[in-house]
Amino acid sequence: MISNSIFLGMVGPWQVAIIVVLVLLLFGGKKIPELMRGLGSGIKEFKDASKEENKEENK
């Protein structure tokens, strides 16, 4: 069984380029900023929620 750390270490520049091209083909150039904005806001909400949970545990 291959662990995730080994798999992630095998991603090279060609693989990243292929992934970028596939994302552009699937979503188009105009949709990508919307997707990234949504992803960023989701990550921000997750961080805020985890900070609030830590505050509640420390009380």
mmCIF file of C-alpha atoms in Angstrom:
data_model
loop_
_atom_site.group_PDB
_atom_site.id
_atom_site.type_symbol
_atom_site.label_atom_id
_atom_site.label_comp_id
_atom_site.label_asym_id
_atom_site.label_seq_id
_atom_site.Cartn_x
_atom_site.Cartn_y
_atom_site.Cartn_z
ATOM 1 C CA MET A 1 0.000 0.000 0.000
ATOM 2 C CA ILE A 2 1.349 3.444 -0.944
ATOM 3 C CA SER A 3 1.073 6.087 1.746
ATOM 4 C CA ASN A 4 -0.207 9.577 0.945
ATOM 5 C CA SER A 5 3.121 11.242 1.703
ATOM 6 C CA ILE A 6 4.870 9.122 -0.919
ATOM 7 C CA PHE A 7 2.140 9.797 -3.481
ATOM 8 C CA LEU A 8 2.263 13.558 -2.907
ATOM 9 C CA GLY A 9 6.034 13.527 -3.244
ATOM 10 C CA MET A 10 5.742 12.046 -6.729
ATOM 11 C CA VAL A 11 3.801 14.984 -8.221
ATOM 12 C CA GLY A 12 6.092 16.816 -10.604
ATOM 13 C CA PRO A 13 5.843 19.881 -12.822
ATOM 14 C CA TRP A 14 4.382 17.923 -15.752
ATOM 15 C CA GLN A 15 1.599 16.534 -13.590
ATOM 16 C CA VAL A 16 0.764 19.998 -12.281
ATOM 17 C CA ALA A 17 0.683 21.381 -15.838
ATOM 18 C CA ILE A 18 -1.666 18.604 -16.953
ATOM 19 C CA ILE A 19 -3.980 19.258 -14.000
ATOM 20 C CA VAL A 20 -4.055 22.999 -14.777
ATOM 21 C CA VAL A 21 -4.890 22.344 -18.440
ATOM 22 C CA LEU A 22 -7.674 19.922 -17.476
ATOM 23 C CA VAL A 23 -9.176 22.436 -15.028
ATOM 24 C CA LEU A 24 -9.089 25.143 -17.711
ATOM 25 C CA LEU A 25 -10.777 22.841 -20.213
ATOM 26 C CA LEU A 26 -13.454 21.725 -17.770
ATOM 27 C CA PHE A 27 -14.370 25.063 -16.202
ATOM 28 C CA GLY A 28 -13.095 27.712 -18.591
ATOM 29 C CA GLY A 29 -11.119 30.826 -17.715
ATOM 30 C CA LYS A 30 -14.070 32.839 -16.444
ATOM 31 C CA LYS A 31 -15.252 30.270 -13.884
ATOM 32 C CA ILE A 32 -11.884 29.711 -12.202
ATOM 33 C CA PRO A 33 -11.823 32.999 -10.203
ATOM 34 C CA GLU A 34 -15.300 32.189 -8.859
ATOM 35 C CA LEU A 35 -14.171 28.694 -7.877
ATOM 36 C CA MET A 36 -11.046 30.007 -6.129
ATOM 37 C CA ARG A 37 -13.062 32.664 -4.303
ATOM 38 C CA GLY A 38 -15.482 30.002 -3.066
ATOM 39 C CA LEU A 39 -12.621 27.747 -2.025
ATOM 40 C CA GLY A 40 -10.931 30.584 -0.140
ATOM 41 C CA SER A 41 -14.096 31.544 1.704
ATOM 42 C CA GLY A 42 -14.695 27.901 2.617
ATOM 43 C CA ILE A 43 -11.192 27.584 4.051
ATOM 44 C CA LYS A 44 -11.646 30.838 5.982
ATOM 45 C CA GLU A 45 -14.941 29.639 7.473
ATOM 46 C CA PHE A 46 -13.342 26.333 8.460
ATOM 47 C CA LYS A 47 -10.464 28.112 10.223
ATOM 48 C CA ASP A 48 -12.861 30.452 12.036
ATOM 49 C CA ALA A 49 -14.997 27.532 13.190
ATOM 50 C CA SER A 50 -11.969 25.597 14.446
ATOM 51 C CA LYS A 51 -10.732 28.660 16.359
ATOM 52 C CA GLU A 52 -14.141 29.069 18.015
ATOM 53 C CA GLU A 53 -14.175 25.398 18.973
ATOM 54 C CA ASN A 54 -10.721 25.703 20.548
ATOM 55 C CA LYS A 55 -11.871 28.726 22.567
ATOM 56 C CA GLU A 56 -14.874 26.761 23.866
ATOM 57 C CA GLU A 57 -12.697 23.812 24.877
ATOM 58 C CA ASN A 58 -10.272 26.037 26.797
ATOM 59 C CA LYS A 59 -13.034 27.580 28.940
#
